[in-house]
Amino acid sequence: MSTAQGRLRIAIQKSGRLSERSLDLVRDAGLRVIKGNNDLLYRVENYPIDLLRVRDDDIPTFVADGVCDLGIVGENVLEEVRNGGPNPEVVMPLGFGRCTLKIATPPSLAYEGVRSLEGLRIATSYPKILRRFLDDNGVAADIVTMRGAVEVAPRLKLSAAICDLVSTGATLEANGLGAKETVLDSQAVLIKAPIPPEAGLQHLLDSIIERMAGVVSSQGAKYVMLNAPRSALEQITAILPGAGSPTVMPLSGRDDAVAVHAVCQEAVFWETLEKLKAAGASAILVLPIEKMM
Ligand code: PRT
Ligand code: ZN
């Protein structure tokens, strides 16, 4: 199976934690998505692109096989699948769907480091990633693979410990488990087929990737404008978070002050504004950035 003739395909999660943000990213990249009658396939109105909506576990395989040209999936799923299996190319991290794969234990287990797992049973939905972690740490333990509800395994005496995804930590806490080891930090990533699309679509594919990169790098970025005394210019630009080289312009009728414009790649907090003001900045404006390339 290959992609539909004359059209690119992007695989996204049909329904789950990544679905909404994946659709947002596609839309922010300028693709007008039409939700038709076909639940599996959404059409893009303004480009020859279809969105294939599938279970996240299938996305790495679809992309590695070239059934889809691009895909959005969690690194956790990708790592588990590609451990010796399909191996699509990772284009970039996308900054959402962040979570951590952790080993957690009940308080009844005396835990003194990873060696404490020796000989135990550990329940997980990520047996390959866990096996690699245990091997890397020289620990021999049994792995019980569960599809879901991993957190109840110790209570049901199915396992002594678990290895599961954690975001807020509420699920571990509700089940009386404590996080002990970090196995993998994960977020959603954009993946690409190893096979190029048909010749006429390469330019479109490159442009979609570039736009998505622009959307990701403008997330959280702010445009900051302020006036600064010349004498404090160095100090003020050092306070601007992730600003690179700001633009410095003269202010009419003022020799002692300049206007500073900067794109800040990191969050601009109230504390930052207070520091800027204390350093002598005035007329400070922080504006959202809609698009960046
Ligand atoms: O149906 P399909 O197979 O497509 O979906 P799914 O049920 O396999 O996945 P889904 O929608 O639950 O998650 C999709 C992806 O979101 C995951 O593969 C991760 O990359 C990412 N993600 C981010 C998470 C979490 N955060 C998360 N907290 N996936 C799962 N969880 C679960 C975790 O397994 C545990 O049960 O949430 C619980 C813990 O959450 P906290 O907040 O209580 O710590
Ligand atoms: Zn899944």
mmCIF file of C-alpha atoms and ligand atoms in Angstrom:
data_model
loop_
_atom_site.group_PDB
_atom_site.id
_atom_site.type_symbol
_atom_site.label_atom_id
_atom_site.label_comp_id
_atom_site.label_asym_id
_atom_site.label_seq_id
_atom_site.Cartn_x
_atom_site.Cartn_y
_atom_site.Cartn_z
ATOM 1 C CA MET A 1 0.000 0.000 0.000
ATOM 2 C CA SER A 2 1.296 3.474 -0.815
ATOM 3 C CA THR A 3 -0.118 6.957 -0.369
ATOM 4 C CA ALA A 4 -3.099 7.981 -2.486
ATOM 5 C CA GLN A 5 -1.986 9.211 -5.892
ATOM 6 C CA GLY A 6 -1.392 12.924 -6.047
ATOM 7 C CA ARG A 7 -2.034 13.468 -2.333
ATOM 8 C CA LEU A 8 0.052 13.552 0.836
ATOM 9 C CA ARG A 9 -1.136 11.736 3.932
ATOM 10 C CA ILE A 10 -0.577 12.751 7.533
ATOM 11 C CA ALA A 11 -1.363 10.197 10.267
ATOM 12 C CA ILE A 12 -2.788 11.579 13.501
ATOM 13 C CA GLN A 13 -4.366 9.954 16.546
ATOM 14 C CA LYS A 14 -8.077 9.499 15.989
ATOM 15 C CA SER A 15 -9.266 9.924 19.519
ATOM 16 C CA GLY A 16 -7.111 10.412 22.588
ATOM 17 C CA ARG A 17 -4.725 12.714 24.349
ATOM 18 C CA LEU A 18 -2.859 13.795 21.204
ATOM 19 C CA SER A 19 -5.822 14.210 18.828
ATOM 20 C CA GLU A 20 -6.788 17.783 19.527
ATOM 21 C CA ARG A 21 -3.271 19.227 19.641
ATOM 22 C CA SER A 22 -2.338 17.313 16.478
ATOM 23 C CA LEU A 23 -5.313 18.818 14.627
ATOM 24 C CA ASP A 24 -4.452 22.265 16.012
ATOM 25 C CA LEU A 25 -0.900 21.943 14.677
ATOM 26 C CA VAL A 26 -2.137 20.928 11.237
ATOM 27 C CA ARG A 27 -4.579 23.844 11.189
ATOM 28 C CA ASP A 28 -1.986 26.326 12.483
ATOM 29 C CA ALA A 29 0.239 25.233 9.592
ATOM 30 C CA GLY A 30 -2.457 26.624 7.299
ATOM 31 C CA LEU A 31 -4.287 23.416 6.342
ATOM 32 C CA ARG A 32 -8.079 23.787 6.181
ATOM 33 C CA VAL A 33 -9.369 20.460 7.465
ATOM 34 C CA ILE A 34 -12.827 19.256 6.447
ATOM 35 C CA LYS A 35 -14.490 16.723 8.708
ATOM 36 C CA GLY A 36 -16.556 14.754 6.211
ATOM 37 C CA ASN A 37 -18.580 11.574 6.616
ATOM 38 C CA ASN A 38 -15.463 9.450 6.497
ATOM 39 C CA ASP A 39 -14.294 8.985 10.055
ATOM 40 C CA LEU A 40 -10.952 7.490 9.033
ATOM 41 C CA LEU A 41 -9.961 10.195 6.577
ATOM 42 C CA TYR A 42 -10.304 13.969 6.840
ATOM 43 C CA ARG A 43 -9.668 15.963 3.675
ATOM 44 C CA VAL A 44 -7.678 19.160 3.484
ATOM 45 C CA GLU A 45 -9.548 21.677 1.386
ATOM 46 C CA ASN A 46 -6.729 23.952 0.242
ATOM 47 C CA TYR A 47 -3.959 21.395 -0.463
ATOM 48 C CA PRO A 48 -3.790 17.836 -1.841
ATOM 49 C CA ILE A 49 -3.457 16.367 1.658
ATOM 50 C CA ASP A 50 -5.511 13.845 3.652
ATOM 51 C CA LEU A 51 -5.394 13.233 7.389
ATOM 52 C CA LEU A 52 -5.515 9.567 8.296
ATOM 53 C CA ARG A 53 -7.072 9.192 11.768
ATOM 54 C CA VAL A 54 -5.901 6.010 13.468
ATOM 55 C CA ARG A 55 -4.838 4.532 16.816
ATOM 56 C CA ASP A 56 -1.554 6.018 17.944
ATOM 57 C CA ASP A 57 0.100 2.584 18.093
ATOM 58 C CA ASP A 58 -0.339 2.181 14.318
ATOM 59 C CA ILE A 59 1.172 5.534 13.369
ATOM 60 C CA PRO A 60 4.900 4.577 13.395
ATOM 61 C CA THR A 61 4.237 1.566 11.154
ATOM 62 C CA PHE A 62 2.073 3.515 8.707
ATOM 63 C CA VAL A 63 4.764 6.160 8.370
ATOM 64 C CA ALA A 64 7.697 3.728 8.243
ATOM 65 C CA ASP A 65 5.921 1.782 5.485
ATOM 66 C CA GLY A 66 5.195 4.946 3.494
ATOM 67 C CA VAL A 67 1.418 4.504 3.821
ATOM 68 C CA CYS A 68 1.555 8.002 5.303
ATOM 69 C CA ASP A 69 4.162 10.663 4.551
ATOM 70 C CA LEU A 70 4.061 12.272 7.998
ATOM 71 C CA GLY A 71 2.725 11.300 11.400
ATOM 72 C CA ILE A 72 2.321 12.714 14.879
ATOM 73 C CA VAL A 73 2.939 10.299 17.740
ATOM 74 C CA GLY A 74 4.317 10.128 21.290
ATOM 75 C CA GLU A 75 8.006 9.238 21.631
ATOM 76 C CA ASN A 76 6.937 6.524 24.071
ATOM 77 C CA VAL A 77 4.899 4.731 21.389
ATOM 78 C CA LEU A 78 7.579 5.307 18.755
ATOM 79 C CA GLU A 79 10.358 3.924 20.965
ATOM 80 C CA GLU A 80 8.327 0.854 21.884
ATOM 81 C CA VAL A 81 7.440 0.084 18.280
ATOM 82 C CA ARG A 82 10.827 0.784 16.741
ATOM 83 C CA ASN A 83 12.803 -1.312 19.158
ATOM 84 C CA GLY A 84 13.898 -3.622 16.355
ATOM 85 C CA GLY A 85 10.746 -2.836 14.335
ATOM 86 C CA PRO A 86 9.651 -0.068 11.933
ATOM 87 C CA ASN A 87 11.917 2.940 12.052
ATOM 88 C CA PRO A 88 10.483 6.184 10.650
ATOM 89 C CA GLU A 89 12.584 9.351 10.689
ATOM 90 C CA VAL A 90 11.949 11.802 13.549
ATOM 91 C CA VAL A 91 11.648 15.312 12.124
ATOM 92 C CA MET A 92 11.188 17.312 15.332
ATOM 93 C CA PRO A 93 9.705 17.343 18.808
ATOM 94 C CA LEU A 94 6.381 19.179 18.957
ATOM 95 C CA GLY A 95 6.266 20.433 22.542
ATOM 96 C CA PHE A 96 2.974 18.811 23.588
ATOM 97 C CA GLY A 97 1.844 15.455 24.988
ATOM 98 C CA ARG A 98 4.653 15.587 27.518
ATOM 99 C CA CYS A 99 4.846 12.697 29.966
ATOM 100 C CA THR A 100 7.431 10.469 31.614
ATOM 101 C CA LEU A 101 7.640 6.710 31.681
ATOM 102 C CA LYS A 102 8.419 5.853 35.295
ATOM 103 C CA ILE A 103 8.913 2.853 37.489
ATOM 104 C CA ALA A 104 6.738 3.116 40.591
ATOM 105 C CA THR A 105 6.467 0.921 43.653
ATOM 106 C CA PRO A 106 4.095 0.508 46.613
ATOM 107 C CA PRO A 107 5.335 1.593 50.068
ATOM 108 C CA SER A 108 5.477 -2.062 51.174
ATOM 109 C CA LEU A 109 8.499 -2.542 48.908
ATOM 110 C CA ALA A 110 11.777 -1.429 50.454
ATOM 111 C CA TYR A 111 13.371 0.519 47.616
ATOM 112 C CA GLU A 112 17.042 1.400 47.623
ATOM 113 C CA GLY A 113 17.693 1.979 43.954
ATOM 114 C CA VAL A 114 17.257 0.097 40.727
ATOM 115 C CA ARG A 115 18.926 -3.052 42.162
ATOM 116 C CA SER A 116 15.861 -3.449 44.400
ATOM 117 C CA LEU A 117 13.928 -4.502 41.270
ATOM 118 C CA GLU A 118 16.092 -7.625 40.852
ATOM 119 C CA GLY A 119 13.951 -10.746 40.536
ATOM 120 C CA LEU A 120 10.645 -8.849 40.829
ATOM 121 C CA ARG A 121 7.647 -8.766 38.484
ATOM 122 C CA ILE A 122 7.019 -5.383 36.864
ATOM 123 C CA ALA A 123 3.774 -4.611 35.010
ATOM 124 C CA THR A 124 3.874 -2.283 31.981
ATOM 125 C CA SER A 125 2.441 -1.481 28.555
ATOM 126 C CA TYR A 126 5.994 -0.765 27.377
ATOM 127 C CA PRO A 127 7.800 -4.120 27.675
ATOM 128 C CA LYS A 128 10.536 -3.379 25.125
ATOM 129 C CA ILE A 129 11.506 0.003 26.563
ATOM 130 C CA LEU A 130 11.434 -1.438 30.076
ATOM 131 C CA ARG A 131 13.534 -4.449 29.075
ATOM 132 C CA ARG A 132 16.158 -2.138 27.576
ATOM 133 C CA PHE A 133 16.212 -0.033 30.747
ATOM 134 C CA LEU A 134 16.588 -3.097 32.967
ATOM 135 C CA ASP A 135 19.321 -4.548 30.739
ATOM 136 C CA ASP A 136 21.176 -1.215 30.717
ATOM 137 C CA ASN A 137 21.089 -1.303 34.513
ATOM 138 C CA GLY A 138 22.054 -4.960 34.736
ATOM 139 C CA VAL A 139 18.794 -5.905 36.457
ATOM 140 C CA ALA A 140 17.066 -9.241 35.781
ATOM 141 C CA ALA A 141 13.316 -8.873 36.394
ATOM 142 C CA ASP A 142 10.118 -10.373 34.957
ATOM 143 C CA ILE A 143 7.942 -8.132 32.820
ATOM 144 C CA VAL A 144 4.154 -8.533 32.814
ATOM 145 C CA THR A 145 2.657 -6.832 29.768
ATOM 146 C CA MET A 146 -0.704 -5.148 30.343
ATOM 147 C CA ARG A 147 -2.726 -3.109 27.828
ATOM 148 C CA GLY A 148 -4.052 -0.650 30.388
ATOM 149 C CA ALA A 149 -4.869 -0.129 34.084
ATOM 150 C CA VAL A 150 -1.235 -0.908 34.879
ATOM 151 C CA GLU A 151 -1.501 1.062 38.108
ATOM 152 C CA VAL A 152 -3.777 -1.543 39.725
ATOM 153 C CA ALA A 153 -1.345 -4.434 39.148
ATOM 154 C CA PRO A 154 0.422 -4.254 42.549
ATOM 155 C CA ARG A 155 -2.908 -4.161 44.421
ATOM 156 C CA LEU A 156 -4.081 -7.229 42.507
ATOM 157 C CA LYS A 157 -0.746 -8.925 43.306
ATOM 158 C CA LEU A 158 -0.094 -9.193 39.569
ATOM 159 C CA SER A 159 3.231 -7.456 40.027
ATOM 160 C CA ALA A 160 5.491 -5.938 42.671
ATOM 161 C CA ALA A 161 6.099 -2.720 40.718
ATOM 162 C CA ILE A 162 4.855 -0.935 37.631
ATOM 163 C CA CYS A 163 6.350 1.027 34.742
ATOM 164 C CA ASP A 164 3.800 3.490 33.374
ATOM 165 C CA LEU A 165 3.362 6.962 31.923
ATOM 166 C CA VAL A 166 3.008 9.794 34.390
ATOM 167 C CA SER A 167 2.010 13.366 33.721
ATOM 168 C CA THR A 168 0.527 14.995 36.831
ATOM 169 C CA GLY A 169 1.274 12.040 39.115
ATOM 170 C CA ALA A 170 -2.349 11.931 40.336
ATOM 171 C CA THR A 171 -2.904 8.349 39.151
ATOM 172 C CA LEU A 172 0.156 7.045 40.994
ATOM 173 C CA GLU A 173 -0.882 8.904 44.121
ATOM 174 C CA ALA A 174 -4.479 7.633 43.961
ATOM 175 C CA ASN A 175 -3.104 4.095 43.805
ATOM 176 C CA GLY A 176 -0.642 4.555 46.637
ATOM 177 C CA LEU A 177 2.403 4.208 44.391
ATOM 178 C CA GLY A 178 5.599 6.244 44.488
ATOM 179 C CA ALA A 179 7.690 7.090 41.390
ATOM 180 C CA LYS A 180 11.232 5.701 41.719
ATOM 181 C CA GLU A 181 12.997 5.674 38.339
ATOM 182 C CA THR A 182 12.617 7.669 35.119
ATOM 183 C CA VAL A 183 12.782 5.343 32.146
ATOM 184 C CA LEU A 184 11.904 7.774 29.327
ATOM 185 C CA ASP A 185 10.922 11.434 28.936
ATOM 186 C CA SER A 186 8.404 11.740 26.144
ATOM 187 C CA GLN A 187 6.520 14.260 24.056
ATOM 188 C CA ALA A 188 4.736 14.197 20.713
ATOM 189 C CA VAL A 189 7.062 14.147 17.695
ATOM 190 C CA LEU A 190 6.615 14.631 13.965
ATOM 191 C CA ILE A 191 7.791 11.587 12.033
ATOM 192 C CA LYS A 192 8.464 11.216 8.320
ATOM 193 C CA ALA A 193 8.406 8.302 5.895
ATOM 194 C CA PRO A 194 11.842 7.065 4.775
ATOM 195 C CA ILE A 195 10.495 6.980 1.211
ATOM 196 C CA PRO A 196 10.071 10.378 -0.511
ATOM 197 C CA PRO A 197 6.589 11.206 -1.831
ATOM 198 C CA GLU A 198 5.923 11.262 -5.575
ATOM 199 C CA ALA A 199 7.992 13.982 -7.214
ATOM 200 C CA GLY A 200 5.235 16.575 -7.523
ATOM 201 C CA LEU A 201 4.524 16.482 -3.781
ATOM 202 C CA GLN A 202 8.038 16.901 -2.357
ATOM 203 C CA HIS A 203 7.838 20.685 -2.326
ATOM 204 C CA LEU A 204 4.497 20.606 -0.490
ATOM 205 C CA LEU A 205 5.859 18.126 2.059
ATOM 206 C CA ASP A 206 8.910 20.332 2.744
ATOM 207 C CA SER A 207 6.716 23.381 3.078
ATOM 208 C CA ILE A 208 4.356 21.675 5.570
ATOM 209 C CA ILE A 209 7.331 20.604 7.696
ATOM 210 C CA GLU A 210 8.774 24.126 7.604
ATOM 211 C CA ARG A 211 5.438 25.637 8.597
ATOM 212 C CA MET A 212 5.020 23.166 11.444
ATOM 213 C CA ALA A 213 8.525 24.051 12.657
ATOM 214 C CA GLY A 214 7.442 27.698 12.589
ATOM 215 C CA VAL A 215 4.309 26.937 14.607
ATOM 216 C CA VAL A 216 6.287 24.955 17.183
ATOM 217 C CA SER A 217 8.995 27.581 17.609
ATOM 218 C CA SER A 218 6.476 30.389 17.937
ATOM 219 C CA GLN A 219 4.622 28.533 20.699
ATOM 220 C CA GLY A 220 5.159 30.507 23.859
ATOM 221 C CA ALA A 221 7.344 32.999 21.990
ATOM 222 C CA LYS A 222 6.569 36.675 22.537
ATOM 223 C CA TYR A 223 7.491 39.906 20.814
ATOM 224 C CA VAL A 224 8.752 42.391 23.397
ATOM 225 C CA MET A 225 9.040 46.135 22.807
ATOM 226 C CA LEU A 226 10.434 48.568 25.335
ATOM 227 C CA ASN A 227 12.357 51.778 25.780
ATOM 228 C CA ALA A 228 15.701 51.562 27.530
ATOM 229 C CA PRO A 229 18.284 54.059 28.771
ATOM 230 C CA ARG A 230 21.407 53.616 26.626
ATOM 231 C CA SER A 231 23.440 53.127 29.789
ATOM 232 C CA ALA A 232 21.334 50.077 30.788
ATOM 233 C CA LEU A 233 21.024 48.510 27.334
ATOM 234 C CA GLU A 234 23.365 45.600 27.998
ATOM 235 C CA GLN A 235 21.742 44.772 31.319
ATOM 236 C CA ILE A 236 18.238 44.960 29.859
ATOM 237 C CA THR A 237 18.939 42.752 26.834
ATOM 238 C CA ALA A 238 20.507 40.182 29.172
ATOM 239 C CA ILE A 239 17.212 39.972 31.096
ATOM 240 C CA LEU A 240 15.102 39.291 27.966
ATOM 241 C CA PRO A 241 14.631 35.485 27.951
ATOM 242 C CA GLY A 242 15.938 33.695 24.851
ATOM 243 C CA ALA A 243 16.062 36.913 22.844
ATOM 244 C CA GLY A 244 19.202 36.427 20.729
ATOM 245 C CA SER A 245 20.190 39.808 19.247
ATOM 246 C CA PRO A 246 17.414 42.361 19.711
ATOM 247 C CA THR A 247 16.798 45.262 17.349
ATOM 248 C CA VAL A 248 17.894 48.588 18.858
ATOM 249 C CA MET A 249 16.470 51.808 17.354
ATOM 250 C CA PRO A 250 16.902 55.503 18.154
ATOM 251 C CA LEU A 251 14.057 57.357 19.861
ATOM 252 C CA SER A 252 13.290 60.694 18.266
ATOM 253 C CA GLY A 253 14.401 63.641 20.342
ATOM 254 C CA ARG A 254 16.190 61.415 22.895
ATOM 255 C CA ASP A 255 19.920 60.726 22.863
ATOM 256 C CA ASP A 256 19.956 58.984 26.220
ATOM 257 C CA ALA A 257 17.393 56.257 25.385
ATOM 258 C CA VAL A 258 16.651 53.712 22.647
ATOM 259 C CA ALA A 259 13.756 51.448 21.606
ATOM 260 C CA VAL A 260 14.426 47.710 21.896
ATOM 261 C CA HIS A 261 12.427 45.085 19.972
ATOM 262 C CA ALA A 262 13.068 41.404 20.608
ATOM 263 C CA VAL A 263 11.558 38.002 19.934
ATOM 264 C CA CYS A 264 11.720 36.099 23.210
ATOM 265 C CA GLN A 265 11.729 32.333 22.630
ATOM 266 C CA GLU A 266 10.988 31.590 26.261
ATOM 267 C CA ALA A 267 8.052 32.539 28.469
ATOM 268 C CA VAL A 268 7.968 36.167 29.568
ATOM 269 C CA PHE A 269 6.713 36.240 33.168
ATOM 270 C CA TRP A 270 5.606 39.175 35.291
ATOM 271 C CA GLU A 271 8.873 38.714 37.208
ATOM 272 C CA THR A 272 10.768 39.353 33.965
ATOM 273 C CA LEU A 273 8.847 42.615 33.421
ATOM 274 C CA GLU A 274 9.569 43.669 37.002
ATOM 275 C CA LYS A 275 13.294 43.016 36.470
ATOM 276 C CA LEU A 276 13.236 44.985 33.210
ATOM 277 C CA LYS A 277 11.517 47.900 34.920
ATOM 278 C CA ALA A 278 13.971 47.815 37.810
ATOM 279 C CA ALA A 279 16.821 47.981 35.266
ATOM 280 C CA GLY A 280 15.338 51.175 33.812
ATOM 281 C CA ALA A 281 13.098 49.910 30.984
ATOM 282 C CA SER A 282 9.836 51.754 30.339
ATOM 283 C CA ALA A 283 6.819 51.447 28.010
ATOM 284 C CA ILE A 284 7.205 47.659 28.029
ATOM 285 C CA LEU A 285 4.857 45.817 25.645
ATOM 286 C CA VAL A 286 4.623 42.023 25.324
ATOM 287 C CA LEU A 287 2.798 40.811 22.201
ATOM 288 C CA PRO A 288 1.817 37.314 21.052
ATOM 289 C CA ILE A 289 3.392 35.983 17.849
ATOM 290 C CA GLU A 290 1.014 34.337 15.426
ATOM 291 C CA LYS A 291 3.417 33.005 12.825
ATOM 292 C CA MET A 292 7.173 32.715 12.551
ATOM 293 C CA MET A 293 9.439 31.384 9.823
HETATM 294 O O1 PRT B 1 -6.670 4.684 21.287
HETATM 295 P P1 PRT B 1 -5.230 4.952 21.168
HETATM 296 O O2 PRT B 1 -4.373 3.702 21.152
HETATM 297 O O3 PRT B 1 -4.939 5.864 20.003
HETATM 298 O O4 PRT B 1 -4.834 5.811 22.448
HETATM 299 P P2 PRT B 1 -4.124 5.390 23.818
HETATM 300 O O5 PRT B 1 -5.191 5.084 24.807
HETATM 301 O O6 PRT B 1 -3.056 4.376 23.581
HETATM 302 O O7 PRT B 1 -3.334 6.716 24.189
HETATM 303 P P3 PRT B 1 -3.795 8.034 24.952
HETATM 304 O O8 PRT B 1 -4.757 8.812 24.136
HETATM 305 O O9 PRT B 1 -4.141 7.760 26.377
HETATM 306 O O10 PRT B 1 -2.387 8.783 24.979
HETATM 307 C C1 PRT B 1 -1.757 9.144 23.788
HETATM 308 C C2 PRT B 1 -0.371 9.648 24.113
HETATM 309 O O11 PRT B 1 -0.465 10.776 24.982
HETATM 310 C C3 PRT B 1 0.535 8.706 24.872
HETATM 311 O O12 PRT B 1 1.118 7.717 24.031
HETATM 312 C C4 PRT B 1 1.579 9.659 25.417
HETATM 313 O O13 PRT B 1 2.531 9.958 24.430
HETATM 314 C C5 PRT B 1 0.766 10.930 25.709
HETATM 315 N N1 PRT B 1 0.459 11.138 27.135
HETATM 316 C C6 PRT B 1 0.725 12.278 27.816
HETATM 317 C C7 PRT B 1 -0.109 10.276 28.004
HETATM 318 C C8 PRT B 1 -0.184 10.917 29.242
HETATM 319 N N2 PRT B 1 0.339 12.162 29.101
HETATM 320 C C9 PRT B 1 -0.764 10.234 30.376
HETATM 321 N N3 PRT B 1 -0.806 10.789 31.453
HETATM 322 N N4 PRT B 1 -0.601 9.018 27.848
HETATM 323 C C10 PRT B 1 -1.160 8.390 28.890
HETATM 324 N N5 PRT B 1 -1.261 8.945 30.143
HETATM 325 C C11 PRT B 1 -1.957 8.114 31.184
HETATM 326 C C12 PRT B 1 -1.028 7.151 31.910
HETATM 327 O O14 PRT B 1 -0.921 5.947 31.194
HETATM 328 C C13 PRT B 1 -1.718 6.950 33.254
HETATM 329 O O15 PRT B 1 -2.760 6.026 33.155
HETATM 330 O O16 PRT B 1 -2.506 8.922 32.198
HETATM 331 C C14 PRT B 1 -2.326 8.312 33.468
HETATM 332 C C15 PRT B 1 -1.405 9.115 34.338
HETATM 333 O O17 PRT B 1 -1.712 10.463 34.288
HETATM 334 P P4 PRT B 1 -1.464 11.376 35.563
HETATM 335 O O18 PRT B 1 -1.776 12.771 35.113
HETATM 336 O O19 PRT B 1 -2.434 10.907 36.637
HETATM 337 O O20 PRT B 1 -0.038 11.223 35.994
HETATM 338 ZN ZN ZN B 2 -2.473 3.497 21.925
#
